[in-house]
CSV table of C-alpha atoms and ligand atoms in Angstrom, one decimal:
chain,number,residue,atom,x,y,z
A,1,UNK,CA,-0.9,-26.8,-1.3
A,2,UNK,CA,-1.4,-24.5,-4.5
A,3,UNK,CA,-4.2,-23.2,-5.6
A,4,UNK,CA,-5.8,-21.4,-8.5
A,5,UNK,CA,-9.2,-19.8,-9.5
A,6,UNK,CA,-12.1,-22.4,-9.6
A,7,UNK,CA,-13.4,-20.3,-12.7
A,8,UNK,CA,-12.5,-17.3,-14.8
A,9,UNK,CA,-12.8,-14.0,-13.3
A,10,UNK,CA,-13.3,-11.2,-15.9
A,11,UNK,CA,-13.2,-7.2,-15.0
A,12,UNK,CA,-13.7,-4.2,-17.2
A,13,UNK,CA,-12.8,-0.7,-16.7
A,14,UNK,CA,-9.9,1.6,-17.7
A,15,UNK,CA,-6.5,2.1,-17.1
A,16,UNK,CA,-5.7,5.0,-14.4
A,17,UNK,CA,-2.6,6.7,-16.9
A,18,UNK,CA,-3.6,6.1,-20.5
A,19,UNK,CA,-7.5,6.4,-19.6
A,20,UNK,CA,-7.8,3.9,-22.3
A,21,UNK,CA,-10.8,0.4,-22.0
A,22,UNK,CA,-9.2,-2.3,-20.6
A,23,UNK,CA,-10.5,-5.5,-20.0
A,24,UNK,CA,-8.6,-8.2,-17.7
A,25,UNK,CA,-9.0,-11.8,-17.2
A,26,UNK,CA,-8.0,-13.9,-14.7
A,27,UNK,CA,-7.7,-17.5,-15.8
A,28,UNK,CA,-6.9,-20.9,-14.1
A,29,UNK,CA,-3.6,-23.0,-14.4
A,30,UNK,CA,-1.6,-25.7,-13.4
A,31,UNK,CA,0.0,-26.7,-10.6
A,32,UNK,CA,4.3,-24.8,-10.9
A,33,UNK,CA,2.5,-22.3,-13.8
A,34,UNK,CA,3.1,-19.2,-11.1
A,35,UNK,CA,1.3,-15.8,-12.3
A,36,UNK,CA,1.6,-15.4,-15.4
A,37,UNK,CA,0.4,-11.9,-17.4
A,38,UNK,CA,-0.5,-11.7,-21.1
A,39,UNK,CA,-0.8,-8.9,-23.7
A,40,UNK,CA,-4.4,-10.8,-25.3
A,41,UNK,CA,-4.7,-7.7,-27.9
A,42,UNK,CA,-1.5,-8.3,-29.8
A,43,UNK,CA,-1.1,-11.1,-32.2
A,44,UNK,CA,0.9,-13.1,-31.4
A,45,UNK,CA,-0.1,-13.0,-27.7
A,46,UNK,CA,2.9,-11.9,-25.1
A,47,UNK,CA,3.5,-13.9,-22.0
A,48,UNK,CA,5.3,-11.8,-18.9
A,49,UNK,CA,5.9,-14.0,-16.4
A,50,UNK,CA,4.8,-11.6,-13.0
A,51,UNK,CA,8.0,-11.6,-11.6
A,52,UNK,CA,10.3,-9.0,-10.0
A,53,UNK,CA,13.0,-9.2,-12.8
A,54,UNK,CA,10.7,-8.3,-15.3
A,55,UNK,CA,9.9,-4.8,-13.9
A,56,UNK,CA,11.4,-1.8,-15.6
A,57,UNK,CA,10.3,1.4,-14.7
A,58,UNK,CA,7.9,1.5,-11.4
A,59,UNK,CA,8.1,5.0,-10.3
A,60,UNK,CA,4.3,6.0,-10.6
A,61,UNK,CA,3.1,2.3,-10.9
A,62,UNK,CA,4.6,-1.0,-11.0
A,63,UNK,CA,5.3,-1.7,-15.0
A,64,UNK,CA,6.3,-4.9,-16.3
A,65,UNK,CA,8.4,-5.7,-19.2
A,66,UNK,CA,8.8,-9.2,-21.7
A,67,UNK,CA,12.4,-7.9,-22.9
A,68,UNK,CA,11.6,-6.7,-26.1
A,69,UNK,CA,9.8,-3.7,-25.4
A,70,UNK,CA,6.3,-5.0,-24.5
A,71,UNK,CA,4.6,-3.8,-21.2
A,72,UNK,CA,2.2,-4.4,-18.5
A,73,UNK,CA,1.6,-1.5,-16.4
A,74,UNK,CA,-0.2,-1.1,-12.8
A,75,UNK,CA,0.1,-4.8,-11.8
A,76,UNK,CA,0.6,-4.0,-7.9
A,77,UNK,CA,-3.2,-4.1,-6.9
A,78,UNK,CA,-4.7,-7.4,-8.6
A,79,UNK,CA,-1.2,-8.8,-7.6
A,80,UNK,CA,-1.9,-8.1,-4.1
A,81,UNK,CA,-5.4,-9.5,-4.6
A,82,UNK,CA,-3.8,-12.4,-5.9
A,83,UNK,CA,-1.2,-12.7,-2.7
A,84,UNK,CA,-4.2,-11.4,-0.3
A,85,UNK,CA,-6.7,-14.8,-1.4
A,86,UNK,CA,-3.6,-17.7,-1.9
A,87,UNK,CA,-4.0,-17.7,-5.2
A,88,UNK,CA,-0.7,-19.1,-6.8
A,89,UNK,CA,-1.2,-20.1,-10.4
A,90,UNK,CA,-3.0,-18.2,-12.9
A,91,UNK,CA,-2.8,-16.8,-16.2
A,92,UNK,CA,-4.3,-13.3,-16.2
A,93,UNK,CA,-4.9,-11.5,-19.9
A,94,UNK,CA,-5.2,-8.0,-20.5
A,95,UNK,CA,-6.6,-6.3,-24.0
A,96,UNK,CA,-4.1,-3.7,-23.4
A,97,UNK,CA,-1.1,-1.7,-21.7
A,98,UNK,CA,-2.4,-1.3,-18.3
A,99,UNK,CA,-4.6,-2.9,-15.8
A,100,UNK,CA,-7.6,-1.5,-15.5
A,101,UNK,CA,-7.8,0.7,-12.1
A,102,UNK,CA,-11.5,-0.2,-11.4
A,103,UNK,CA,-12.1,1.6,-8.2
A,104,UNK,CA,-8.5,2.4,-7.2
A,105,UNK,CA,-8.0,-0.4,-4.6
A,106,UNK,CA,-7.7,-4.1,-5.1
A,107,UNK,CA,-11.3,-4.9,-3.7
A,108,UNK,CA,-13.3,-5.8,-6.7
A,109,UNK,CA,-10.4,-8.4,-7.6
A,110,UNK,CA,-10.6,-9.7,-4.2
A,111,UNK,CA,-14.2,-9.6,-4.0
A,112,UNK,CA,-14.5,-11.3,-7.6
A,113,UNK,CA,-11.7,-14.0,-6.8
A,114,UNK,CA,-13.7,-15.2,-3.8
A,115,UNK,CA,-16.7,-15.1,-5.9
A,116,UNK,CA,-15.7,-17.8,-8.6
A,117,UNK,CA,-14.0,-19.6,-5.9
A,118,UNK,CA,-10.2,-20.8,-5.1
A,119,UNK,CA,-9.2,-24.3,-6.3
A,120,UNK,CA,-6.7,-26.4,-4.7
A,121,UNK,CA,-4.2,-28.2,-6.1
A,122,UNK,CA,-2.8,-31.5,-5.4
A,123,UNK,CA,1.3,-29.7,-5.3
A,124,UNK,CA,2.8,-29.1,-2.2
A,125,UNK,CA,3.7,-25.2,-2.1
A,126,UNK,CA,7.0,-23.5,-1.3
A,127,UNK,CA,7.7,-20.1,0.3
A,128,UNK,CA,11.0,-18.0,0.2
A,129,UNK,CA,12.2,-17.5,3.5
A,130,UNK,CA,14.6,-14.4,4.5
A,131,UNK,CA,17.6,-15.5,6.4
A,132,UNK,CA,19.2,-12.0,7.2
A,133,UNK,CA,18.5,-8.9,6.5
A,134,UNK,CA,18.6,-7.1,3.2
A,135,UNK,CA,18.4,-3.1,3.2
A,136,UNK,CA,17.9,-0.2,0.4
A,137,UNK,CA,18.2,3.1,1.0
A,138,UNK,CA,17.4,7.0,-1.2
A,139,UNK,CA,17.7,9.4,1.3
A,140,UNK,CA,15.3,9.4,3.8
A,141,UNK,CA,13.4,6.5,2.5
A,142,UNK,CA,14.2,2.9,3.5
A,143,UNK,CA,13.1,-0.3,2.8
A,144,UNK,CA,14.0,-3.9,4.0
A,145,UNK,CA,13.4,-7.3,4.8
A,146,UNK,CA,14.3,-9.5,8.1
A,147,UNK,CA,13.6,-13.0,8.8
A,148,UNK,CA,10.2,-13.8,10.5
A,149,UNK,CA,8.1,-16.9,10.5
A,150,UNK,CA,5.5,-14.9,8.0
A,151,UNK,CA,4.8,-12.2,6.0
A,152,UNK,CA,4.4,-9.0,8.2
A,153,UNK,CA,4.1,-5.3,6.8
A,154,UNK,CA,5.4,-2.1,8.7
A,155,UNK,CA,4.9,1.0,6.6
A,156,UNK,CA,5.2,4.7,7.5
A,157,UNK,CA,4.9,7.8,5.0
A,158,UNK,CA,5.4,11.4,5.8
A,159,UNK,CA,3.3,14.0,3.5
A,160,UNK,CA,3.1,17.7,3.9
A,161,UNK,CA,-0.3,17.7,2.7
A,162,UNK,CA,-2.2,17.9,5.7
A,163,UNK,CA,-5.1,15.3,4.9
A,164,UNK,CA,-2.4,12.7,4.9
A,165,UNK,CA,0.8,13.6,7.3
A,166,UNK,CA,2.4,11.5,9.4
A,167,UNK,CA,0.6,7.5,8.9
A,168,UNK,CA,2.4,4.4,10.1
A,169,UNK,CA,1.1,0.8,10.5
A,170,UNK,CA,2.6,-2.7,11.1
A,171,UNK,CA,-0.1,-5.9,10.1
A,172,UNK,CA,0.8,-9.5,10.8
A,173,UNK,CA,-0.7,-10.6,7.2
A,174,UNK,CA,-1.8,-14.1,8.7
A,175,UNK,CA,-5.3,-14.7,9.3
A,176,UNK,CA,-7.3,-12.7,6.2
A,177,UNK,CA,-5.4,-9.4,7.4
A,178,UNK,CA,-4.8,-8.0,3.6
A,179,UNK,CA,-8.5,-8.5,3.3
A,180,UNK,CA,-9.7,-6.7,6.9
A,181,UNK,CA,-7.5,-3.9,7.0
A,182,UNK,CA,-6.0,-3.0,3.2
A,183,UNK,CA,-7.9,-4.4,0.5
A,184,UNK,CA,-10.3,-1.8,0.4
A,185,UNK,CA,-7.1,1.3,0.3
A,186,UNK,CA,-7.4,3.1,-2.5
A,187,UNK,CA,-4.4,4.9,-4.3
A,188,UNK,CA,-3.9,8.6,-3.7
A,189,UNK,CA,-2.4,11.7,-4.8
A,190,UNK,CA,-2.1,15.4,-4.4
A,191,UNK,CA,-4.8,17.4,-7.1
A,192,UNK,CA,-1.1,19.5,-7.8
A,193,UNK,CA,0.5,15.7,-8.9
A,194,UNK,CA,-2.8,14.9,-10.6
A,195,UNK,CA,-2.4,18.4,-12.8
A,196,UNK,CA,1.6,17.9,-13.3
A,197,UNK,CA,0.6,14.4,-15.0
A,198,UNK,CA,-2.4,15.4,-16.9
A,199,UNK,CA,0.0,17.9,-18.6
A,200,UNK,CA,2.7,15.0,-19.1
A,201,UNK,CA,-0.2,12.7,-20.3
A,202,UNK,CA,-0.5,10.7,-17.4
A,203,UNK,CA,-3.9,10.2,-14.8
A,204,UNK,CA,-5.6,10.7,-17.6
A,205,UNK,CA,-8.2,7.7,-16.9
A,206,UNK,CA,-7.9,9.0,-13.1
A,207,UNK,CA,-11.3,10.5,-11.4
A,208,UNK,CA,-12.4,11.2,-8.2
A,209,UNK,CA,-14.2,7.9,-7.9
A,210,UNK,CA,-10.8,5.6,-8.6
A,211,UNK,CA,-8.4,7.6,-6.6
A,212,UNK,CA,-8.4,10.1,-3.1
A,213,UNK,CA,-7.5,13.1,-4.4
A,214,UNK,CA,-6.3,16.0,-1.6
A,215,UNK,CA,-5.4,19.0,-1.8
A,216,UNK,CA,-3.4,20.1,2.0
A,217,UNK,CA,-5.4,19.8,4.5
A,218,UNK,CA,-8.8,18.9,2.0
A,219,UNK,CA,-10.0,15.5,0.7
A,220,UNK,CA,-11.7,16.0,-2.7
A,221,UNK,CA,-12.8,13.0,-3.1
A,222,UNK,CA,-16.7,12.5,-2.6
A,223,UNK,CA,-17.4,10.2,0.4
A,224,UNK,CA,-14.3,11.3,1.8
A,225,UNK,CA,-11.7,8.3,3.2
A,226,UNK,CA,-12.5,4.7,3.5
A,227,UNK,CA,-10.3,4.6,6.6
A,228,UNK,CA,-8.5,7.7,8.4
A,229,UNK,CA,-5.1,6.1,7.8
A,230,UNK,CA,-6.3,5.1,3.8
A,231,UNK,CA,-2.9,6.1,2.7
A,232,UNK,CA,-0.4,4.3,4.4
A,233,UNK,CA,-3.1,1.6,4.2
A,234,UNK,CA,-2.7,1.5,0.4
A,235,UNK,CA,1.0,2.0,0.6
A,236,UNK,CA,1.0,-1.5,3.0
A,237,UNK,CA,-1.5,-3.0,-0.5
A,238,UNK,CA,1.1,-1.8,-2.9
A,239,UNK,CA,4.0,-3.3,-1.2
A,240,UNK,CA,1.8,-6.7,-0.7
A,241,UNK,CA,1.5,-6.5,-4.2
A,242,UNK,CA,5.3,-5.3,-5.1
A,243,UNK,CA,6.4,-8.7,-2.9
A,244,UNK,CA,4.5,-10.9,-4.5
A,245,UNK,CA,6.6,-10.4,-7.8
A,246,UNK,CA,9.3,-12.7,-5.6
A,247,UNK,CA,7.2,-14.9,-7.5
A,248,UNK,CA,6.1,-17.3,-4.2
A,249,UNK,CA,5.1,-16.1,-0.3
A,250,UNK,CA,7.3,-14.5,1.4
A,251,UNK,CA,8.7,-15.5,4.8
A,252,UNK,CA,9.6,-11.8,6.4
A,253,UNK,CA,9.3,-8.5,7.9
A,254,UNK,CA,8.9,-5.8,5.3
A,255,UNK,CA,9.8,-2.7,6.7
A,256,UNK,CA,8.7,0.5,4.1
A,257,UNK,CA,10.0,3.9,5.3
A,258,UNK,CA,8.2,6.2,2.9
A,259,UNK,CA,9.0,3.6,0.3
A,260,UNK,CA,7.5,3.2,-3.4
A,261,UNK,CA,7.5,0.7,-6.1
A,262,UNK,CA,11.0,1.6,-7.2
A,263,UNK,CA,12.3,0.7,-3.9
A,264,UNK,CA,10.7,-2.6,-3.5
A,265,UNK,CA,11.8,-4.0,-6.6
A,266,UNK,CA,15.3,-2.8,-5.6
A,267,UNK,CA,14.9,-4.7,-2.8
A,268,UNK,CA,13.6,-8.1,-4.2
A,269,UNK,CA,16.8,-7.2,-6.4
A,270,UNK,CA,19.5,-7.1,-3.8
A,271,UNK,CA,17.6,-10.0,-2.1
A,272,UNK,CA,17.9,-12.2,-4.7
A,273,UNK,CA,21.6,-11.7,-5.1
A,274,UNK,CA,22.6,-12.3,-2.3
A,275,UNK,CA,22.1,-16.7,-2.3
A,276,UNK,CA,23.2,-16.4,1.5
A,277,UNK,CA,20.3,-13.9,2.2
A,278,UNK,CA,17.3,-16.4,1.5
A,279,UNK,CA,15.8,-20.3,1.0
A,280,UNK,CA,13.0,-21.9,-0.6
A,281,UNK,CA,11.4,-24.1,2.0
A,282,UNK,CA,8.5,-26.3,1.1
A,283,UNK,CA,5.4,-25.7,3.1
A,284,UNK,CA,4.0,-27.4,5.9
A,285,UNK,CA,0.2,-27.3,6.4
A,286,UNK,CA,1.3,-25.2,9.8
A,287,UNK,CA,3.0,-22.7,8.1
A,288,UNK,CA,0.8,-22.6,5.2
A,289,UNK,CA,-2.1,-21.4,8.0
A,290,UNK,CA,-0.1,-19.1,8.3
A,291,UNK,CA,0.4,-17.2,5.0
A,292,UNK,CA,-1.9,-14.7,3.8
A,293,UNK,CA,-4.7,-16.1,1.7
A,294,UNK,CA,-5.1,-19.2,4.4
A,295,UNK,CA,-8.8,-19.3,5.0
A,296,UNK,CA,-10.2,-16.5,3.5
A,297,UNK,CA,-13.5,-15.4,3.0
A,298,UNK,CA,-15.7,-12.8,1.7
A,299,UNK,CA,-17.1,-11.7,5.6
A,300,UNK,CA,-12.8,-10.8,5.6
A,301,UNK,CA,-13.7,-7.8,2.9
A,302,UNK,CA,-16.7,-6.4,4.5
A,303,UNK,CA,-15.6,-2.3,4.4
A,304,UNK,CA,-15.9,-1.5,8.0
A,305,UNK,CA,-15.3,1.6,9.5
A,306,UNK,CA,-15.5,4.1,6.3
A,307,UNK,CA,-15.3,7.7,7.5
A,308,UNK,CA,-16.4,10.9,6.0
A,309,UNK,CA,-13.8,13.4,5.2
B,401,LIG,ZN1,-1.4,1.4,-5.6
């Protein structure tokens, strides 16, 4: 079955590049409405449906576009929230540009999502399920999906920076994993990245309290990491969140080889056109146990194991 929020969810904070006030809203809809985004502060309203073929330009963020120049940026982390608690149908408004960053992780979405409560809905769901394997490649860095019988995430990065290095991790995403073990992730970057984009205008809503900022081998960040593998953790969120712009659950490995936004629209790209490479198939209640926001609760989000730096 679908589902949607029982009640409107409302967040304010700022957004992580312009540093502007942004307040988001995350409505209920109808059964076959989808995620849909909407610029609230222009007049008319614009609608951007949250779907992979309305991305643009995703290399710090993921940015989404209605066609005629209007934007959405940062929708990876309340998208993953979205995924992470089965929500399938909602409109969500924004007052401005970009999502507000809140505490750098998707968290307080997920946290305020179980709080008003899911909805089902009386429509039978259907997932996209891979039938072979679909690859893109820059370099070094890979990404790609395979068939599987649910949505799994293998990620590693490589950093020279010694307070990240080498991280890999592989989740099954049945069973509340997004909510255990990445949820809580918070994004990062180097304090030399943070100063490059201050000085191109960017970051400029970032702190130390909405991203882990390191510098080599240090974490700046007060409190230190949430979890000694936080990065690749958050890189596993943002690709939760990248997927879901396939616009219904996925049925596949996702394999991330020091991946990014970019790459994993390029992949829902070459996925897509390739008709041979996938199917929509209508869920039974077996499989839908088996997708990520099956059975979810807020016990799933309790931050365990936070370390100091
Ligand atoms: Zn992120």
């Amino acid at each position: 079955m679908q589902a949607t929020v029982k009640k409107t969810v409302t967040f304010a904070g700022v957004g992580l590049h312009s540093g502007a006030p942004a307040r988001l809203e995350i409505h209920s809809a109808p059964a076959g409405h989808g995620i849909v985004f909407r610029r609230a502060d222009l007049k008319p309203a614009v609608d951007i449906p949250a779907r992979w073929d309305r991305v643009t330009l995703s290399k710090l963020c993921t940015l989404m576009d209605d066609g005629n120049g209007v934007t959405l940026s940062t929708v990876e982390h309340v998208m993953a929230a979205l995924a992470g608690t089965g929500i399938h149908n909602a409109l969500v408004t924004v007052d401005g540009p970009e999502v507000p960053i809140l505490d750098g992780s998707a968290a307080p979405f997920v946290r305020a999502i179980l709080r008003a409560g899911i909805a089902l809905q009386a429509a039978p769901l259907r997932a996209i399920r891979v039938l072979r394997p679909v690859e893109v490649r820059d370099g070094a860095a890979f990404a790609r999906l395979s068939p599987a019988d649910h949505l799994e995430i293998d990620f590693q990065i490589d950093f020279s920076d010694a307070a990240i290095g080498h991280q890999e991790k592989r989740l099954d995403m049945a069973n509340g994993a997004f909510l255990r073990e990445l949820a809580d992730s918070r994004t990062f970057c180097r304090q030399a990245d943070v100063d490059a984009m201050r000085r191109n205008g960017l970051a400029l809503g970032g702190t130390y309290l909405n991203a882990v900022v390191v510098d080599g081998a240090r974490v700046l960040s007060p409190g230190g990491l949430r979890h000694r593998d936080e990065a690749v953790r958050h890189k596993m969120l943002d690709a939760m969140g990248d997927l879901a712009l396939a616009g219904a659950p996925l049925l596949a490995r996702y394999t991330g080889h020091r991946a990014g936004h970019a790459m994993t629209n390029r992949l829902l790209r070459a996925l897509f056109a390739d008709p041979a490479a996938w199917t929509w198939e209508t869920c039974s209640s077996a499989l839908e146990d088996r997708l990520p926001g099956a059975g979810v609760a807020s016990y799933d989000l309790a931050a365990t194991d936070w370390v100091a730096a």
